[in-house]
Amino acid sequence: MHHQWLLLAACFWVIFMFMVASKFITLTFKDPDVYSAKQEFLFLTTMPEVRKLPEENHIPEELKPTGKELPDNQLSQPLVYMERLELIRNVCRDDALKNLSHTPVSKFVLDRIFVCDKHKILFCQTPKVGNTQWKKVLIVLNGAFPSIEEIPENVVHDHEKNGLPRLSSFSDAEIQKRLKTYFKFFIVRDPFERLISAFKDKFVHNPRFEPWYRHEIAPGIIRKYRRNRTETRGIQFEDFVRYLGDPNHRWLDLQFGDHIIHWVTYVELCAPCEIMYSVIGHHETLEDDAPYILKEAGIDHLVSYPTIPPGITVYNRTKVEHYFLGISKRDIRRLYARFEGDFKLFGYQKPDFLLN
């Protein structure tokens, strides 16, 4: 009897130990799954079901997209300048415009081109298109003055003091070398608006006190081109237009000498069909063009173009209409016939609102 109780007690002990061991195994190995299941249940009750995305392939950090896009103007800028040069090439090949687009690379042209040997730059001067500021840039680059702000205004156009050599001052071999290898540029603006600016600057305001424009050139134009001989007023824009549109204007040009640079065509000044320029800037987009030119010339880290007052470069059709008001269509058409090459070469729209 005693042995039976011992055997029964042993059986109960084995069963008890098995139950304890079973509970221990459950707690150790099955709780993580239970925890995860509870988490998953909570997750699905608070968030909509999402499909698991495939793992992203490893991309080097420097090649991953940033999500940022370049501004449209930055994307199109180089194309704009290429299109301007291509337009010039196409117009230069047009035989119908040959007399308006071609000119010899004479001393007159070479006198217009200023040289910066230190940075291998050639700049063709086109007066009344913000050229004073570009001269200041080159003066600083040539080392004549340490900064644009320190250049006296009376020095900028004094070619004995401003340290800007003209291309005409070099030998033929040196000229050809520079034309072939240097960065070359010039600036244009709407041809008729430029003529208005020239008239105002030289015959109306004359801020630099150049009395010969009023006292010598203006009387010569009036004597030749004023229709009303009893009119005693000073030179009018109509007189100026009639002079410029005259196919026989050259005999007066010879009398006026280099002063005509303020109103002759861009073709006569810079010979764009004979000289392959690197960049053509436009006055109307100078806010973009000036930094681009400095960058392309490799000097943007050395000098900045002076601040451009807001709105000063915008084409002003109202002003153009005002100045041409009362001038005969015949005279305006003759003026356009002379400057048609400039309009076509540089992509300026024909001013039909004045011509028709």
Short mmCIF file of C-alpha atoms in Angstrom, two decimals, residues 41-327:
data_model
loop_
_atom_site.label_atom_id
_atom_site.label_comp_id
_atom_site.label_asym_id
_atom_site.label_seq_id
_atom_site.Cartn_x
_atom_site.Cartn_y
_atom_site.Cartn_z
CA PHE A 41 -4.50 44.21 -35.36
CA LEU A 42 -4.16 47.71 -33.85
CA PHE A 43 -2.37 48.95 -36.97
CA LEU A 44 -5.07 47.69 -39.31
CA THR A 45 -7.83 49.27 -37.29
CA THR A 46 -6.28 52.78 -37.46
CA MET A 47 -4.67 52.91 -40.96
CA PRO A 48 -5.94 51.88 -44.40
CA GLU A 49 -4.23 48.91 -45.92
CA VAL A 50 -1.20 49.84 -47.99
CA ARG A 51 0.60 47.73 -50.51
CA LYS A 52 4.20 47.09 -49.61
CA LEU A 53 6.53 48.85 -52.07
CA PRO A 54 9.53 47.05 -53.51
CA GLU A 55 12.80 48.02 -51.96
CA GLU A 56 14.55 50.97 -53.69
CA ASN A 57 17.69 50.05 -55.55
CA HIS A 58 20.78 51.64 -54.09
CA ILE A 59 21.69 54.88 -55.89
CA PRO A 60 24.82 56.82 -55.07
CA GLU A 61 23.89 59.95 -53.13
CA GLU A 62 25.33 62.35 -55.73
CA LEU A 63 23.18 60.74 -58.47
CA LYS A 64 19.86 60.74 -56.64
CA PRO A 65 17.31 63.26 -57.95
CA THR A 66 16.88 66.25 -55.66
CA GLY A 67 13.34 67.11 -56.70
CA LYS A 68 14.46 70.64 -57.66
CA GLU A 69 13.97 71.94 -61.19
CA LEU A 70 16.05 74.59 -62.90
CA PRO A 71 14.15 77.81 -63.64
CA ASP A 72 12.88 78.00 -67.22
CA ASN A 73 15.05 81.03 -67.99
CA GLN A 74 18.22 79.16 -66.96
CA LEU A 75 17.29 76.18 -69.12
CA SER A 76 16.68 78.36 -72.18
CA GLN A 77 19.46 80.90 -71.78
CA PRO A 78 22.21 79.16 -73.76
CA LEU A 79 19.69 78.33 -76.50
CA VAL A 80 18.69 81.99 -76.76
CA TYR A 81 22.27 83.07 -77.43
CA MET A 82 22.85 80.27 -79.90
CA GLU A 83 19.69 81.25 -81.78
CA ARG A 84 20.85 84.86 -81.99
CA LEU A 85 24.14 83.80 -83.58
CA GLU A 86 22.36 81.40 -85.93
CA LEU A 87 20.00 84.18 -87.03
CA ILE A 88 22.99 86.39 -87.87
CA ARG A 89 24.55 83.59 -89.94
CA ASN A 90 21.31 83.06 -91.86
CA VAL A 91 20.77 86.75 -92.60
CA CYS A 92 24.41 87.13 -93.65
CA ARG A 93 23.82 84.38 -96.24
CA ASP A 94 20.77 86.17 -97.66
CA ASP A 95 21.93 87.75 -100.93
CA ALA A 96 18.90 90.04 -100.98
CA LEU A 97 20.18 91.75 -97.82
CA LYS A 98 23.87 91.69 -98.66
CA ASN A 99 24.17 95.47 -99.04
CA LEU A 100 22.54 95.95 -95.63
CA SER A 101 24.36 93.23 -93.69
CA HIS A 102 27.94 93.29 -94.95
CA THR A 103 30.68 95.87 -94.51
CA PRO A 104 34.48 95.76 -94.80
CA VAL A 105 36.49 95.37 -91.59
CA SER A 106 37.92 98.85 -92.06
CA LYS A 107 39.80 101.10 -89.65
CA PHE A 108 36.42 102.62 -88.78
CA VAL A 109 35.27 99.20 -87.50
CA LEU A 110 38.58 98.40 -85.77
CA ASP A 111 38.40 101.76 -83.99
CA ARG A 112 35.12 100.66 -82.43
CA ILE A 113 36.58 97.47 -80.90
CA PHE A 114 38.26 97.77 -77.50
CA VAL A 115 40.81 95.24 -76.30
CA CYS A 116 41.45 93.56 -72.96
CA ASP A 117 44.56 91.45 -73.58
CA LYS A 118 44.80 90.34 -69.96
CA HIS A 119 41.54 88.39 -70.25
CA LYS A 120 41.44 88.00 -74.05
CA ILE A 121 38.27 90.01 -74.65
CA LEU A 122 37.16 92.21 -77.55
CA PHE A 123 34.21 94.56 -77.09
CA CYS A 124 32.64 96.39 -80.03
CA GLN A 125 31.20 99.72 -79.03
CA THR A 126 27.60 100.42 -80.08
CA PRO A 127 26.74 103.85 -78.62
CA LYS A 128 23.39 104.49 -76.93
CA VAL A 129 23.12 100.87 -75.79
CA GLY A 130 24.65 101.10 -72.30
CA ASN A 131 28.22 101.05 -73.60
CA THR A 132 29.56 103.38 -70.92
CA GLN A 133 29.03 100.67 -68.31
CA TRP A 134 30.79 98.01 -70.41
CA LYS A 135 33.72 100.36 -70.89
CA LYS A 136 33.95 100.69 -67.12
CA VAL A 137 34.04 96.90 -66.79
CA LEU A 138 36.95 96.68 -69.24
CA ILE A 139 38.79 99.60 -67.64
CA VAL A 140 38.78 97.73 -64.32
CA LEU A 141 39.83 94.48 -65.98
CA ASN A 142 42.74 96.23 -67.67
CA GLY A 143 43.90 97.47 -64.27
CA ALA A 144 43.58 101.22 -64.87
CA PHE A 145 41.28 101.55 -61.82
CA PRO A 146 40.62 99.12 -58.95
CA SER A 147 36.82 99.36 -59.14
CA ILE A 148 34.03 100.73 -61.30
CA GLU A 149 32.97 103.20 -58.61
CA GLU A 150 36.40 104.86 -58.65
CA ILE A 151 36.41 105.67 -62.39
CA PRO A 152 35.76 109.40 -63.00
CA GLU A 153 33.04 109.96 -65.60
CA ASN A 154 35.26 112.23 -67.67
CA VAL A 155 37.84 109.45 -67.99
CA VAL A 156 35.51 106.75 -69.37
CA HIS A 157 35.40 108.25 -72.87
CA ASP A 158 38.88 109.78 -72.81
CA HIS A 159 40.84 107.17 -74.71
CA GLU A 160 44.17 108.64 -73.72
CA LYS A 161 43.42 108.11 -70.04
CA ASN A 162 41.06 105.14 -69.73
CA GLY A 163 43.60 102.45 -70.60
CA LEU A 164 41.44 100.87 -73.33
CA PRO A 165 43.46 100.16 -76.49
CA ARG A 166 41.56 99.96 -79.77
CA LEU A 167 42.02 96.98 -82.02
CA SER A 168 43.17 99.35 -84.77
CA SER A 169 46.31 100.14 -82.76
CA PHE A 170 47.76 96.65 -83.42
CA SER A 171 49.52 95.25 -86.46
CA ASP A 172 47.54 93.28 -89.05
CA ALA A 173 48.90 89.97 -87.74
CA GLU A 174 48.06 90.90 -84.14
CA ILE A 175 44.58 92.01 -85.18
CA GLN A 176 43.88 88.70 -86.92
CA LYS A 177 45.20 86.73 -83.98
CA ARG A 178 42.88 88.52 -81.57
CA LEU A 179 39.87 88.28 -83.86
CA LYS A 180 40.36 84.52 -84.16
CA THR A 181 41.10 83.66 -80.53
CA TYR A 182 39.53 86.26 -78.21
CA PHE A 183 36.05 86.32 -76.69
CA LYS A 184 34.08 88.89 -78.73
CA PHE A 185 30.76 90.56 -77.95
CA PHE A 186 28.61 93.63 -78.42
CA ILE A 187 25.15 94.85 -77.37
CA VAL A 188 22.18 95.90 -79.52
CA ARG A 189 18.75 97.42 -78.90
CA ASP A 190 15.72 98.23 -81.05
CA PRO A 191 17.25 100.32 -83.88
CA PHE A 192 14.61 103.08 -83.89
CA GLU A 193 14.63 103.42 -80.10
CA ARG A 194 18.42 103.74 -80.27
CA LEU A 195 18.09 106.61 -82.77
CA ILE A 196 15.69 108.40 -80.41
CA SER A 197 18.20 107.99 -77.59
CA ALA A 198 21.01 109.35 -79.78
CA PHE A 199 18.92 112.38 -80.80
CA LYS A 200 17.96 113.19 -77.21
CA ASP A 201 21.48 112.71 -75.87
CA LYS A 202 23.34 114.71 -78.51
CA PHE A 203 20.90 117.37 -79.69
CA VAL A 204 18.48 117.92 -76.79
CA HIS A 205 20.13 117.28 -73.41
CA ASN A 206 23.81 117.02 -74.33
CA PRO A 207 24.87 116.08 -70.76
CA ARG A 208 28.58 115.77 -71.55
CA PHE A 209 28.74 119.28 -72.96
CA GLU A 210 29.70 118.42 -76.53
CA PRO A 211 28.77 121.73 -78.21
CA TRP A 212 29.75 120.61 -81.70
CA TYR A 213 26.56 118.53 -82.01
CA ARG A 214 24.33 121.58 -81.66
CA HIS A 215 26.63 124.19 -83.19
CA GLU A 216 28.12 122.28 -86.13
CA ILE A 217 26.26 119.06 -86.90
CA ALA A 218 22.70 120.25 -86.25
CA PRO A 219 22.99 123.33 -88.54
CA GLY A 220 24.39 121.11 -91.32
CA ILE A 221 21.41 118.76 -91.07
CA ILE A 222 18.92 121.63 -90.92
CA ARG A 223 20.37 123.35 -94.01
CA LYS A 224 20.13 120.16 -96.05
CA TYR A 225 16.93 118.53 -94.81
CA ARG A 226 14.53 121.07 -93.29
CA ARG A 227 11.52 121.52 -95.53
CA ASN A 228 10.16 124.69 -93.97
CA ARG A 229 12.96 127.20 -94.47
CA THR A 230 11.19 129.80 -92.34
CA GLU A 231 11.27 127.50 -89.31
CA THR A 232 13.80 128.90 -86.83
CA ARG A 233 13.68 126.24 -84.11
CA GLY A 234 16.70 124.08 -83.45
CA ILE A 235 17.02 120.63 -84.99
CA GLN A 236 13.87 118.51 -84.81
CA PHE A 237 13.62 114.72 -84.84
CA GLU A 238 11.99 114.96 -88.27
CA ASP A 239 15.13 116.64 -89.66
CA PHE A 240 17.25 113.90 -88.13
CA VAL A 241 15.09 111.13 -89.65
CA ARG A 242 15.22 112.72 -93.07
CA TYR A 243 19.02 112.93 -92.91
CA LEU A 244 19.46 109.30 -91.83
CA GLY A 245 17.01 108.00 -94.43
CA ASP A 246 18.63 109.84 -97.32
CA PRO A 247 20.47 107.35 -99.58
CA ASN A 248 23.01 110.16 -100.16
CA HIS A 249 23.69 110.80 -96.47
CA ARG A 250 27.35 109.83 -96.74
CA TRP A 251 28.64 113.17 -97.93
CA LEU A 252 27.41 114.73 -94.66
CA ASP A 253 28.78 111.75 -92.70
CA LEU A 254 32.24 112.53 -94.02
CA GLN A 255 31.94 116.09 -92.75
CA PHE A 256 30.77 114.92 -89.32
CA GLY A 257 33.61 112.40 -88.90
CA ASP A 258 33.52 109.85 -86.06
CA HIS A 259 30.63 111.66 -84.37
CA ILE A 260 28.31 109.59 -86.57
CA ILE A 261 29.03 106.49 -84.45
CA HIS A 262 26.00 107.42 -82.31
CA TRP A 263 23.54 106.79 -85.15
CA VAL A 264 25.11 104.62 -87.87
CA THR A 265 23.98 101.00 -88.15
CA TYR A 266 25.31 98.13 -86.05
CA VAL A 267 26.55 96.63 -89.30
CA GLU A 268 28.72 99.68 -89.99
CA LEU A 269 30.02 99.71 -86.42
CA CYS A 270 30.81 96.04 -85.76
CA ALA A 271 30.71 94.10 -89.06
CA PRO A 272 28.76 91.11 -87.64
CA CYS A 273 28.85 89.21 -90.94
CA GLU A 274 32.63 89.50 -91.21
CA ILE A 275 33.58 88.99 -87.55
CA MET A 276 32.35 85.88 -85.74
CA TYR A 277 31.21 87.18 -82.36
CA SER A 278 30.92 84.93 -79.30
CA VAL A 279 27.81 86.53 -77.80
CA ILE A 280 25.34 89.22 -78.87
CA GLY A 281 23.62 90.88 -75.94
CA HIS A 282 20.29 92.69 -76.14
CA HIS A 283 19.63 95.88 -74.20
CA GLU A 284 16.04 94.76 -73.59
CA THR A 285 17.25 91.63 -71.71
CA LEU A 286 20.40 93.10 -70.22
CA GLU A 287 19.52 91.92 -66.71
CA ASP A 288 20.09 88.36 -67.96
CA ASP A 289 22.58 89.04 -70.72
CA ALA A 290 25.16 90.99 -68.69
CA PRO A 291 25.80 88.19 -66.13
CA TYR A 292 25.83 85.63 -68.94
CA ILE A 293 28.45 87.58 -70.90
CA LEU A 294 30.66 87.99 -67.82
CA LYS A 295 30.39 84.25 -67.13
CA GLU A 296 31.13 83.22 -70.72
CA ALA A 297 34.12 85.56 -70.81
CA GLY A 298 35.41 83.97 -67.60
CA ILE A 299 35.43 87.21 -65.61
CA ASP A 300 32.28 86.93 -63.48
CA HIS A 301 34.41 86.33 -60.39
CA LEU A 302 36.44 89.49 -61.03
CA VAL A 303 33.89 92.19 -61.82
CA SER A 304 30.13 92.79 -61.88
CA TYR A 305 28.06 94.81 -64.30
CA PRO A 306 26.78 97.98 -62.59
CA THR A 307 23.27 97.86 -61.15
CA ILE A 308 20.58 98.36 -63.80
CA PRO A 309 17.75 100.71 -62.71
CA PRO A 310 14.37 98.94 -62.90
CA GLY A 311 12.54 99.33 -66.21
CA ILE A 312 15.27 101.29 -67.96
CA THR A 313 15.96 98.59 -70.56
CA VAL A 314 12.32 97.84 -71.46
CA TYR A 315 11.25 98.70 -75.02
CA ASN A 316 8.95 101.72 -74.94
CA ARG A 317 6.57 101.65 -77.92
CA THR A 318 4.67 104.70 -76.66
CA LYS A 319 7.88 106.77 -76.75
CA VAL A 320 8.66 105.55 -80.27
CA GLU A 321 5.16 106.45 -81.49
CA HIS A 322 5.45 109.88 -79.88
CA TYR A 323 8.73 110.75 -81.59
CA PHE A 324 7.60 109.55 -85.01
CA LEU A 325 4.23 111.30 -84.75
CA GLY A 326 3.80 113.75 -87.66
CA ILE A 327 6.73 112.36 -89.68
#
